Amino acid sequence: MNKKDVNDKKSKKSGKTDFLLGNVACAEGALYAGCGFFAAYPITPASDIGEHFVKRVMDREGFFIQTEDEIAAIGAVIGASWGGLKAMTATSGPGISLMLENIGLATATETPCVIVNVQRGGPSTGSPSLPLQADMLQARYGSQGDYELIACAPSSPQEMFDLTVWAFNAAEKYRTPVFVLSDALVGHMYEQVHFPEPGELPVINRKIPERYDKKVPMFLDEDVAPMSVFGRGLKSNVTGSTHFADGTRSVASIAAMDDEIRKLRGKLHRAIDEITLDETCRIEDADVVLYSYGSMFRAALAGMELARSEGLRVGCYRATTVWPFPEKRVRDLTAHCKAVIVCENNLGQMYYPVAAAVAENIRVLKGTPEILGGLPRPEDVVRWVKEALK
Amino acid sequence: MKKESKSNAFRHPLEKYFRDGIKYTTCPGCGNGIVAQSVLQGIEAMGGNIDEYAFVSGIGCSGWIPSPAFAGDLLHVTHGRSLPAATGLKIALPRQKVVVFQGDGDLGAIGGNHFIHACRRNIDLTVICVNNGIYGMTGGQAAPTTPGGLKTATTPLGNVERPFDVSALAITAGATFVARWTTWHAAQITASFRKAVSHPGFAFIEVISQCPVQYGKVVGMRNDPVAMLAGYRENSIPIAAAVKLPESEKAGKIVVGELLCRPEVPEFTRELARVKREARSGKEGARK
Ligand SMILES: Cc1ncc(C[n+]2csc(CCOP(=O)(O)OP(=O)(O)O)c2C)c(N)n1
């Protein structure tokens, strides 16, 4: 397996191993990354993350608060982040729907934070305990305006740990909200999880300027400006309205609006190669590539094995990060194949960006389980492959 | 604000609290200037170190009292959401004096849920609600504080809803310091502000304020801030006198003063610190 992994496997020698719920592993990952603030409103299947976090920080540094709703949870996360803490929230679809306006605020104000969405089915309250990959586009397009953020998709409890650490690092480094797009299957699955020792995995902290200097940009730097956190005399001037690099609001200047939109997006697109994490498996000689992410990656792998045993040349592309979308990479990796099947537990959300990315002469099909909320069987995947090769 | 010194040009004594090169934006006659001055006077009187404060505001004209003018830490967030942001900030920086500016719509309508819960938590924030009885920023629509019968942009036949008394709401929801003034009472706002920022808990100051443009338009006092201020002077009665008056004599009057002060009620961030301290010492005790 050719894996551009979150963490080097070799480093996983020390530390302890436990049999853990995915959501618990997520909370442990947050603690490992140095998360000092967690605000949330209860919702299935995400509540266990906060419940575990609060138990773990009870007698040490770090805070958990249960807010009056999800709008307040993300608002408090933004406030705590400007107060200098690494901050997160965890929720599911309906909660994200409420958070979207403030997720836009976090993006516009370049506020590092981690938002865990343990996805369930929708629309509306849907099925609280059934896993669907229901909010892939919502995460990316839900708030208003042209913006970009980072999202990763764990497919196991181990990755709930590893990718949560990674998400905090990416949030701090790029000063942006980072989504962990899990689902009820991964969040509520028990598996073996290895905890690295402190120091084994990198932990990144935001750059903070030493003193207030009006001339040093605090925002809108494509190399990511240092963050003028509160309480240190740095005279932070933070606004979600259109602003200049020093933070000053300017809502009537076309040039300022253009500059802000482009730079916020630009800082992530410039770093897209560094941000992108993915895995490929037997893709080199593949006629058909299965594009998948999160829990669906497990089904895609099983389907690939069965197809290979039948002599079909099938490979897997697994998007470990889904946003920003690595268009060129997806095109290059699939350039030699005949068809790409976008395997997802929804009616085709990532299908659209994938279809737009791959070369014109390659067929792109949707791979959706027969019954939404369940994973496809390997035989289903083989059937899709045969369909694609027709 | 600061211009390259024209040798003997007059400089406002509070100008030092303003960021360089920023113009203060209000309509002529707006009460925001009075509120800003009263607060800055309070900061001046408390030692003048603006870096000890964090200012949080939402969307609406009153959100622009601190942001972007005050030369301190400013967090200007989404409409109605300044209390959640201030809550996170206060927990992260419990020693910082966190001051929140909200409009009556920002606080009483879209942010109503956050408001009652922040009161209930008794978190140490100072909230100044600039109550102009209308949506100023968006052009004179009815607010949750607009008096019944008033014809606004969205109530052309007269407002059929009953207004909130935001101070009474604060008291009922659990705030532990509540004061109400009007912009006529600039010095009293300063005194209450000083108490509020020193008060350990959720401190709420309602300032009834003139919006001579939008509210003035609907009550027939367009661009007449002086008449509006005179109205505040005539119609306000101090709380000490008001408690002795029958309800009938209080109708249409603005009861002003310090309505509530309960510093003994436990404050949220201190309680968080306390339970943690106890958990830690319990653990140590268990080890012994
Ligand atoms: C979610 C959302 N809805 C609506 C608006 C539009 N909006 C901006 S300010 C405002 C009301 C302002 O009224 P108030 O809070 O009383 O403050 P004032 O301007 O009177 O000081 C509204 C509705 C917005 N910015 N965001």
XYZ file of C-alpha atoms and ligand atoms in Angstrom:
704
model
C 0.000 0.000 0.000
C 1.347 3.335 -1.046
C 0.434 5.531 1.827
C 1.036 9.163 2.430
C 0.160 8.619 6.039
C -0.705 11.026 8.811
C 1.902 9.521 11.041
C 4.926 7.459 10.342
C 4.113 3.855 11.301
C 7.663 3.358 12.545
C 7.104 5.908 15.273
C 4.342 3.783 16.750
C 6.516 1.595 18.902
C 6.075 3.069 22.331
C 2.928 4.325 24.014
C -0.007 2.164 24.981
C -2.668 0.263 23.106
C -6.297 0.023 24.081
C -9.589 -1.249 22.717
C -11.534 1.942 22.245
C -14.613 3.603 20.867
C -13.830 5.856 17.900
C -15.315 8.879 19.652
C -13.182 8.248 22.732
C -10.102 7.998 20.534
C -11.060 11.370 19.060
C -11.167 12.996 22.512
C -7.817 11.392 23.356
C -6.365 12.755 20.123
C -7.587 16.227 21.040
C -5.872 15.980 24.414
C -2.681 14.766 22.778
C -2.762 17.788 20.468
C -3.096 20.122 23.445
C -6.754 21.050 23.129
C -7.605 23.320 26.045
C -11.227 24.146 25.289
C -14.172 22.081 24.184
C -17.694 23.496 23.859
C -20.607 21.417 22.662
C -24.309 20.738 22.788
C -25.289 17.057 23.134
C -26.220 15.121 20.002
C -26.033 11.495 18.933
C -23.666 10.120 17.652
C -21.141 12.758 18.785
C -21.835 13.267 22.497
C -19.337 10.673 23.744
C -16.463 12.837 22.521
C -17.261 15.691 24.898
C -18.242 13.312 27.675
C -14.850 11.646 27.533
C -13.012 14.953 27.180
C -14.637 16.488 30.248
C -13.757 13.473 32.386
C -10.168 13.669 31.269
C -9.722 17.408 31.897
C -11.547 17.470 35.212
C -8.369 17.556 37.279
C -5.963 19.066 34.782
C -5.697 21.981 32.384
C -8.459 22.430 29.885
C -12.148 23.234 29.905
C -15.350 21.700 28.698
C -18.611 23.636 28.640
C -22.030 22.485 27.569
C -23.603 25.437 25.808
C -27.238 26.354 25.220
C -27.005 25.309 21.575
C -24.504 24.646 18.792
C -24.450 28.277 17.701
C -23.071 29.112 21.121
C -20.678 26.147 21.061
C -18.871 27.298 17.924
C -19.062 30.916 19.118
C -17.373 29.981 22.372
C -14.760 27.988 20.464
C -13.924 31.096 18.445
C -13.690 33.211 21.600
C -11.501 30.655 23.373
C -9.234 30.362 20.363
C -8.648 34.120 20.403
C -8.043 33.730 24.122
C -5.066 31.575 23.153
C -6.449 28.073 23.673
C -6.659 25.283 21.160
C -10.387 24.819 20.848
C -12.843 22.345 19.409
C -16.445 21.302 19.181
C -18.099 18.045 18.175
C -21.562 17.561 16.810
C -23.580 15.891 14.081
C -25.505 17.146 11.017
C -28.231 19.249 12.675
C -25.635 20.842 14.938
C -23.415 21.710 11.995
C -26.423 23.296 10.292
C -26.686 25.653 13.253
C -22.960 26.343 13.354
C -22.507 27.307 9.744
C -22.723 31.074 10.133
C -19.999 31.059 12.772
C -17.900 28.588 10.778
C -17.842 31.345 8.173
C -16.773 33.740 10.920
C -13.932 31.414 11.931
C -12.821 31.232 8.317
C -13.003 34.984 7.781
C -11.189 35.795 11.010
C -8.611 33.013 10.490
C -9.435 31.406 13.800
C -7.881 27.984 14.336
C -10.438 25.464 15.568
C -11.461 21.868 15.090
C -15.026 20.849 14.287
C -15.819 17.167 14.534
C -18.897 16.081 12.600
C -19.868 12.523 13.425
C -22.253 12.365 10.515
C -25.675 10.811 10.611
C -28.468 10.690 8.084
C -30.526 13.695 7.109
C -32.416 15.720 5.983
C -33.345 17.345 9.255
C -33.038 15.204 12.371
C -32.810 12.090 10.205
C -31.577 8.948 11.904
C -29.451 9.760 14.947
C -27.661 6.442 15.106
C -27.311 5.484 11.452
C -24.098 6.382 9.649
C -24.316 8.324 6.425
C -21.691 10.511 4.845
C -24.393 13.091 4.624
C -22.591 16.405 5.090
C -19.573 16.280 2.800
C -20.626 19.261 0.713
C -22.234 21.063 3.617
C -18.854 21.162 5.327
C -17.347 22.836 2.310
C -20.162 25.006 1.017
C -22.547 25.416 3.925
C -21.517 28.882 5.048
C -21.952 31.954 2.899
C -19.395 33.298 0.476
C -16.480 31.884 -1.493
C -14.310 30.227 1.072
C -12.197 27.182 1.653
C -11.429 25.097 4.699
C -9.700 21.851 5.537
C -11.502 18.558 6.154
C -10.261 15.055 6.813
C -12.217 11.808 7.020
C -11.146 9.074 9.450
C -12.056 5.488 8.665
C -11.162 3.832 11.968
C -10.927 4.593 15.696
C -7.140 4.761 15.261
C -7.632 7.488 12.694
C -10.108 9.250 14.964
C -7.052 9.691 17.182
C -4.429 10.373 14.531
C -6.504 12.664 12.350
C -7.757 14.679 15.317
C -4.131 15.405 16.225
C -3.494 16.214 12.591
C -6.577 18.455 12.436
C -5.344 20.557 15.362
C -1.935 20.866 13.758
C -3.441 21.963 10.450
C -5.774 24.424 12.210
C -2.890 26.017 14.081
C -0.593 26.079 11.106
C -3.009 27.538 8.580
C -5.226 29.471 11.004
C -8.422 27.984 9.716
C -11.288 25.757 10.867
C -10.570 22.093 10.242
C -13.321 19.508 10.001
C -13.005 15.915 11.109
C -15.724 14.317 8.988
C -16.403 11.054 10.699
C -19.682 9.159 10.758
C -21.703 7.109 13.236
C -20.026 3.911 12.028
C -16.499 5.073 12.851
C -17.481 7.112 15.899
C -19.339 4.227 17.489
C -16.957 1.452 16.452
C -14.638 -0.291 18.898
C -11.178 -1.125 17.629
C -7.657 -1.312 18.819
C -6.117 2.127 19.157
C -2.489 2.860 19.746
C -1.592 5.943 21.749
C 1.811 7.378 20.995
C 3.943 8.781 23.800
C 4.001 12.562 24.193
C 6.528 13.930 21.758
C 6.199 11.066 19.300
C 3.756 12.869 17.044
C 4.372 16.453 16.041
C 2.233 19.027 17.840
C 2.084 22.404 16.125
C 1.255 25.671 17.877
C 0.146 28.897 16.225
C 2.638 31.676 15.679
C 1.966 34.595 18.020
C 3.612 37.997 17.513
C 5.674 39.286 20.407
C 4.437 42.855 20.352
C 1.867 45.016 18.667
C 3.168 46.492 15.449
C 0.625 48.158 13.219
C 2.786 47.443 10.182
C 2.957 43.678 10.632
C -0.021 41.967 8.966
C -2.200 40.019 11.368
C -4.555 38.706 8.711
C -4.727 37.870 5.027
C -1.193 36.704 4.501
C -0.845 33.812 2.119
C 2.101 32.639 4.202
C -0.286 32.727 7.199
C 0.035 35.767 9.447
C 0.901 35.355 13.127
C -2.177 35.418 15.372
C -2.526 38.365 17.733
C -4.257 36.487 20.551
C -6.007 38.473 23.270
C -4.741 39.476 26.665
C -1.138 40.247 25.697
C -1.403 43.880 24.668
C -1.408 42.949 20.987
C -4.433 45.112 20.240
C -6.146 42.480 18.132
C -8.672 43.915 15.752
C -10.800 40.945 14.769
C -13.888 41.216 12.604
C -15.840 38.897 10.367
C -16.597 41.807 8.080
C -14.305 42.531 5.155
C -11.027 43.789 6.535
C -7.481 44.753 5.685
C -4.344 42.934 6.815
C -4.296 44.884 10.095
C -7.864 43.794 10.783
C -9.538 47.126 10.085
C -13.002 46.747 8.651
C -13.644 48.039 5.160
C -17.068 47.179 3.856
C -17.254 49.583 0.940
C -14.050 48.777 -0.906
C -14.249 46.391 -3.829
C -10.498 45.970 -3.715
C -10.580 44.946 -0.047
C -13.345 42.399 -0.649
C -11.506 40.902 -3.598
C -8.255 40.779 -1.651
C -9.823 39.054 1.343
C -11.681 36.382 -0.604
C -8.681 35.513 -2.722
C -6.165 35.477 0.092
C -8.254 33.372 2.466
C -8.653 30.781 -0.245
C -5.158 31.311 -1.596
C -3.390 30.432 1.645
C -4.906 26.930 1.564
C -4.568 26.390 -2.160
C -0.923 27.355 -2.122
C -0.330 24.674 0.488
C -2.593 22.049 -1.065
C 0.190 19.531 -1.693
C 1.285 19.759 1.882
C -2.260 19.588 3.243
C -3.458 16.706 1.098
C -3.334 13.254 2.682
C -4.425 10.218 0.752
C -3.709 6.544 0.192
C -3.575 4.546 -2.957
C -3.750 0.796 -3.193
C -2.971 -1.243 -6.333
C -3.785 1.779 -8.432
C -0.821 1.485 -10.865
C -2.302 -1.175 -13.142
C -5.948 -0.534 -12.311
C -8.612 -0.334 -14.987
C -11.103 0.815 -12.393
C -10.264 3.096 -9.473
C -12.533 3.160 -6.437
C -12.547 6.664 -4.960
C -13.649 6.552 -1.316
C -13.161 8.162 2.074
C -13.968 7.524 5.710
C -15.936 4.402 6.593
C -16.594 3.693 2.925
C -12.870 3.089 2.408
C -13.223 -0.128 4.397
C -15.913 -1.387 2.010
C -13.946 -0.255 -1.037
C -10.883 -2.215 0.107
C -12.929 -5.372 0.646
C -14.572 -4.920 -2.758
C -11.192 -4.430 -4.407
C -9.836 -7.668 -2.894
C -12.796 -9.668 -4.183
C -12.591 -8.059 -7.625
C -8.865 -8.784 -7.851
C -9.531 -12.429 -6.950
C -11.831 -12.526 -9.947
C -9.048 -11.132 -12.127
C -10.454 -7.631 -12.376
C -7.853 -4.910 -12.209
C -9.218 -2.674 -9.497
C -7.396 -0.154 -7.308
C -8.325 2.209 -4.509
C -7.844 5.915 -4.022
C -8.685 6.890 -0.490
C -9.116 10.586 0.253
C -7.829 11.044 3.802
C -8.342 14.770 3.387
C -11.367 15.653 1.300
C -11.083 19.463 1.331
C -9.428 21.416 -0.170
C -10.038 19.148 -3.115
C -6.753 18.047 -4.765
C -8.031 18.281 -8.303
C -4.743 17.825 -10.091
C -3.675 14.898 -7.938
C -6.936 13.039 -8.491
C -6.673 13.646 -12.245
C -3.039 12.473 -12.397
C -3.623 9.354 -10.317
C -6.590 8.239 -12.391
C -5.225 9.282 -15.801
C -4.380 5.720 -16.882
C -7.631 4.005 -15.886
C -10.901 3.406 -17.722
C -13.349 4.289 -14.988
C -13.563 5.827 -11.545
C -16.298 4.770 -9.128
C -17.025 7.298 -6.424
C -18.016 5.114 -3.484
C -19.943 6.972 -0.803
C -22.666 6.448 1.700
C -24.909 9.103 0.186
C -26.488 9.741 -3.190
C -23.287 11.163 -4.637
C -21.789 14.180 -2.900
C -18.096 13.873 -3.706
C -19.103 12.507 -7.104
C -19.303 16.042 -8.476
C -15.811 17.284 -7.603
C -14.315 13.934 -8.637
C -16.202 13.916 -11.936
C -15.004 17.448 -12.610
C -11.396 16.514 -11.819
C -10.783 13.331 -13.813
C -9.875 13.440 -17.487
C -12.719 13.639 -19.993
C -12.261 10.190 -21.504
C -12.686 8.400 -18.170
C -16.104 7.179 -17.066
C -17.177 8.303 -13.620
C -19.889 6.336 -11.818
C -21.596 6.582 -8.479
C -21.108 3.781 -5.994
C -23.891 4.034 -3.451
C -24.885 1.192 -1.123
C -28.197 -0.445 -1.969
C -29.602 0.790 1.294
C -28.284 4.109 2.502
C -26.857 3.898 5.972
C -25.329 0.462 5.455
C -22.045 -0.302 3.730
C -22.064 -2.136 0.389
C -21.046 -5.813 0.370
C -17.890 -6.736 -1.558
C -20.097 -8.420 -4.203
C -21.911 -5.107 -4.717
C -18.622 -3.385 -5.377
C -17.663 -6.094 -7.891
C -20.977 -5.565 -9.635
C -20.258 -1.819 -9.895
C -16.832 -2.584 -11.332
C -18.305 -4.866 -13.980
C -20.876 -2.214 -14.827
C -18.103 0.331 -15.195
C -16.147 -1.918 -17.556
C -19.093 -2.563 -19.858
C -8.463 59.949 14.584
C -4.956 61.201 15.354
C -3.733 63.738 12.873
C -0.071 64.773 12.615
C 0.000 67.335 15.390
C -1.041 70.756 14.272
C 0.984 72.375 17.056
C -1.784 73.707 19.305
C -4.728 71.638 17.974
C -7.207 70.511 20.635
C -6.900 66.875 21.501
C -9.733 65.025 23.129
C -8.579 63.565 26.450
C -9.950 60.138 25.459
C -8.289 60.129 22.049
C -5.491 57.977 23.411
C -7.931 55.054 23.575
C -8.539 55.210 19.851
C -6.645 53.426 17.153
C -4.574 55.565 14.809
C -6.236 56.643 11.621
C -9.713 55.383 12.413
C -12.796 57.515 12.023
C -15.679 57.038 14.435
C -18.810 56.203 12.512
C -22.249 57.193 13.801
C -25.180 59.150 12.433
C -25.379 62.727 13.717
C -26.917 62.785 17.161
C -26.584 59.024 17.783
C -26.323 57.940 21.400
C -23.403 55.615 20.682
C -20.922 58.453 21.137
C -22.230 59.136 24.632
C -22.031 55.441 25.532
C -18.498 55.172 24.144
C -17.381 58.246 26.093
C -18.983 57.060 29.319
C -17.257 53.700 29.051
C -13.878 55.201 28.183
C -14.236 57.622 31.099
C -14.770 54.561 33.257
C -11.651 52.907 31.870
C -9.707 56.129 32.441
C -10.914 56.295 36.028
C -9.971 52.649 36.601
C -6.324 53.248 35.721
C -6.535 53.690 31.981
C -4.942 50.421 30.917
C -7.111 49.407 27.973
C -5.025 46.256 27.503
C -6.705 44.805 30.596
C -9.989 44.690 28.687
C -11.367 42.662 25.820
C -14.228 44.145 23.812
C -16.706 41.926 22.073
C -19.578 43.067 19.896
C -22.021 41.744 17.354
C -23.662 43.237 14.297
C -25.722 46.410 14.503
C -24.821 50.057 15.069
C -23.951 49.405 18.707
C -21.439 46.776 17.615
C -19.431 49.675 16.268
C -18.939 51.320 19.621
C -15.687 49.452 20.297
C -14.882 48.040 16.881
C -12.638 49.065 15.171
C -12.023 52.281 17.102
C -10.899 51.231 20.582
C -7.151 50.665 20.752
C -7.432 47.374 22.604
C -8.370 43.766 21.918
C -11.506 43.710 19.757
C -13.635 40.786 18.674
C -16.456 41.748 16.340
C -18.557 38.703 15.566
C -21.850 37.653 13.980
C -25.250 39.175 14.738
C -26.427 38.123 18.189
C -23.446 35.891 18.951
C -21.173 38.106 20.988
C -22.064 36.435 24.301
C -20.938 32.945 23.231
C -17.676 34.410 21.892
C -17.207 36.428 25.082
C -17.901 33.296 27.135
C -15.131 31.335 25.400
C -12.775 34.279 25.702
C -13.482 34.765 29.395
C -12.902 31.095 30.163
C -9.594 31.240 28.291
C -8.554 34.509 29.944
C -10.317 34.695 33.317
C -8.317 37.730 34.444
C -9.297 39.847 31.431
C -12.208 42.255 31.848
C -14.520 41.247 29.031
C -16.919 43.976 27.933
C -19.706 43.217 25.462
C -21.708 45.774 23.479
C -25.062 44.698 22.113
C -28.044 46.318 20.467
C -31.520 45.549 21.766
C -32.202 43.416 18.687
C -28.809 41.722 18.870
C -29.396 40.879 22.529
C -33.150 40.468 22.806
C -34.056 38.838 19.498
C -31.401 36.832 17.665
C -29.190 36.502 20.735
C -31.976 36.062 23.277
C -31.124 32.483 24.121
C -27.459 33.291 24.685
C -28.465 36.223 26.847
C -30.644 34.315 29.294
C -28.083 31.530 29.576
C -25.177 33.894 30.164
C -27.259 35.497 32.939
C -28.044 32.071 34.376
C -24.377 31.029 34.321
C -23.423 34.258 36.041
C -20.233 34.429 34.021
C -18.128 37.492 34.722
C -18.905 39.642 31.699
C -19.995 43.251 31.487
C -22.748 43.645 28.937
C -23.851 47.055 27.762
C -27.097 46.954 25.858
C -27.689 50.054 23.815
C -31.459 50.043 23.682
C -32.695 52.374 20.980
C -36.020 50.549 20.622
C -35.501 49.839 16.944
C -33.263 48.095 14.429
C -30.993 50.981 13.573
C -28.451 49.380 11.279
C -30.989 47.775 8.976
C -33.238 50.784 8.636
C -35.892 51.073 11.303
C -37.648 47.761 11.610
C -39.396 46.737 14.829
C -37.184 45.362 17.605
C -38.237 43.215 20.563
C -38.094 46.459 22.563
C -40.252 48.547 20.225
C -43.281 49.897 22.111
C -46.705 48.553 21.176
C -48.543 50.540 18.544
C -45.450 52.046 16.954
C -45.439 52.214 13.176
C -42.067 51.009 11.963
C -40.761 49.765 8.618
C -42.126 46.300 9.401
C -45.184 47.331 11.437
C -46.887 49.845 9.143
C -50.205 49.358 10.944
C -48.634 49.691 14.353
C -46.669 47.164 16.405
C -49.002 44.550 17.874
C -46.292 42.830 19.915
C -45.424 43.627 23.493
C -41.901 44.821 24.184
C -39.306 43.110 26.344
C -38.017 44.853 29.418
C -34.432 43.655 28.954
C -33.319 44.620 32.468
C -36.208 42.697 34.026
C -35.302 39.792 31.775
C -31.694 39.953 32.993
C -32.792 39.940 36.635
C -35.175 37.035 36.126
C -32.604 35.030 34.186
C -30.008 35.329 36.949
C -27.756 38.310 36.220
C -26.164 39.548 39.435
C -25.605 43.215 38.599
C -28.235 45.156 36.654
C -28.398 48.893 36.032
C -30.502 50.986 33.695
C -29.708 54.483 32.489
C -30.396 56.674 29.514
C -27.909 58.641 27.467
C -28.994 61.645 29.516
C -27.167 59.979 32.440
C -23.627 59.893 31.033
C -21.854 60.220 34.374
C -24.076 57.561 35.940
C -23.246 55.158 33.105
C -19.569 55.671 33.913
C -20.161 54.957 37.596
C -22.173 51.825 36.798
C -19.556 50.678 34.311
C -16.861 50.910 36.973
C -18.985 48.840 39.321
C -19.916 46.396 36.600
C -16.366 45.566 35.521
C -15.348 45.107 39.160
C -18.408 42.991 39.891
C -17.632 39.251 39.983
C -20.443 37.923 37.818
C -22.735 38.763 34.942
C -23.179 42.536 34.947
C -25.778 44.115 32.731
C -26.179 47.786 31.925
C -29.102 48.842 29.803
C -28.671 52.242 28.227
C -31.806 53.692 26.674
C -30.357 55.582 23.760
C -31.573 57.887 21.041
C -31.570 56.875 17.414
C -32.617 60.212 15.935
C -32.585 58.839 12.420
C -34.487 55.533 12.481
C -36.421 55.761 15.741
C -36.753 59.515 15.378
C -38.365 58.910 12.023
C -41.129 56.731 13.478
C -41.901 58.832 16.558
C -41.851 62.154 14.769
C -38.561 63.322 16.216
C -36.486 62.861 13.112
C -32.964 64.193 13.588
C -33.905 65.779 16.871
C -31.573 64.167 19.401
C -31.920 67.087 21.777
C -35.671 66.547 22.112
C -35.091 62.846 22.633
C -32.541 63.492 25.383
C -34.883 65.986 27.004
C -37.569 63.307 26.905
C -35.256 60.931 28.764
C -34.615 63.566 31.397
C -38.318 64.245 31.895
C -39.460 60.654 31.821
C -36.903 58.928 33.978
C -37.389 58.293 37.668
C -34.738 56.900 39.999
C -35.367 53.419 41.310
C -35.455 54.660 44.916
C -38.415 56.898 44.100
C -40.028 54.408 41.760
C -40.414 51.667 44.372
C -42.691 53.964 46.368
C -44.908 54.877 43.416
C -48.071 53.011 42.386
C -47.904 51.227 39.014
C -50.235 53.770 37.431
C -47.771 56.596 38.039
C -44.882 54.584 36.579
C -46.551 53.945 33.225
C -44.490 55.401 30.407
C -41.641 56.273 32.757
C -38.099 54.962 32.573
C -36.978 53.591 35.910
C -33.253 54.264 36.150
C -30.532 53.333 38.591
C -28.863 50.268 39.971
C -31.641 47.722 39.916
C -29.759 44.762 41.375
C -26.375 43.948 42.864
C -25.629 40.497 44.250
C -21.857 40.044 44.375
C -22.174 37.042 46.691
C -23.550 34.690 43.998
C -20.822 32.301 42.757
C -19.310 33.275 39.413
C -18.963 30.719 36.615
C -15.243 30.807 35.762
C -14.335 30.817 39.457
C -16.641 27.859 40.015
C -14.970 26.022 37.138
C -11.604 26.718 38.751
C -12.914 25.642 42.156
C -14.265 22.246 41.090
C -11.032 21.572 39.250
C -8.959 22.537 42.252
C -11.044 20.220 44.403
C -10.779 17.365 41.922
C -7.017 17.834 41.864
C -6.638 17.908 45.638
C -9.031 14.958 45.953
C -6.744 13.036 43.643
C -3.695 14.042 45.627
C -5.520 13.109 48.815
C -6.332 9.707 47.368
C -2.685 9.112 46.533
C -1.526 9.806 50.075
C -28.035 36.440 10.799
C -28.285 37.863 10.481
N -29.535 38.289 10.288
C -29.770 39.580 9.991
C -28.741 40.457 9.881
C -29.038 41.894 9.533
N -28.921 42.805 10.654
C -27.818 43.546 10.861
S -27.935 44.542 12.197
C -29.517 44.030 12.516
C -30.334 44.586 13.650
C -29.695 45.628 14.426
O -30.507 46.055 15.459
P -29.998 46.158 16.920
O -29.367 44.872 17.331
O -31.105 46.638 17.771
O -28.808 47.204 16.845
P -28.748 48.727 16.374
O -28.327 48.751 14.959
O -30.103 49.335 16.587
O -27.700 49.319 17.256
C -29.911 43.079 11.578
C -31.252 42.456 11.592
C -27.439 39.969 10.077
N -26.352 40.752 9.991
N -27.242 38.672 10.385
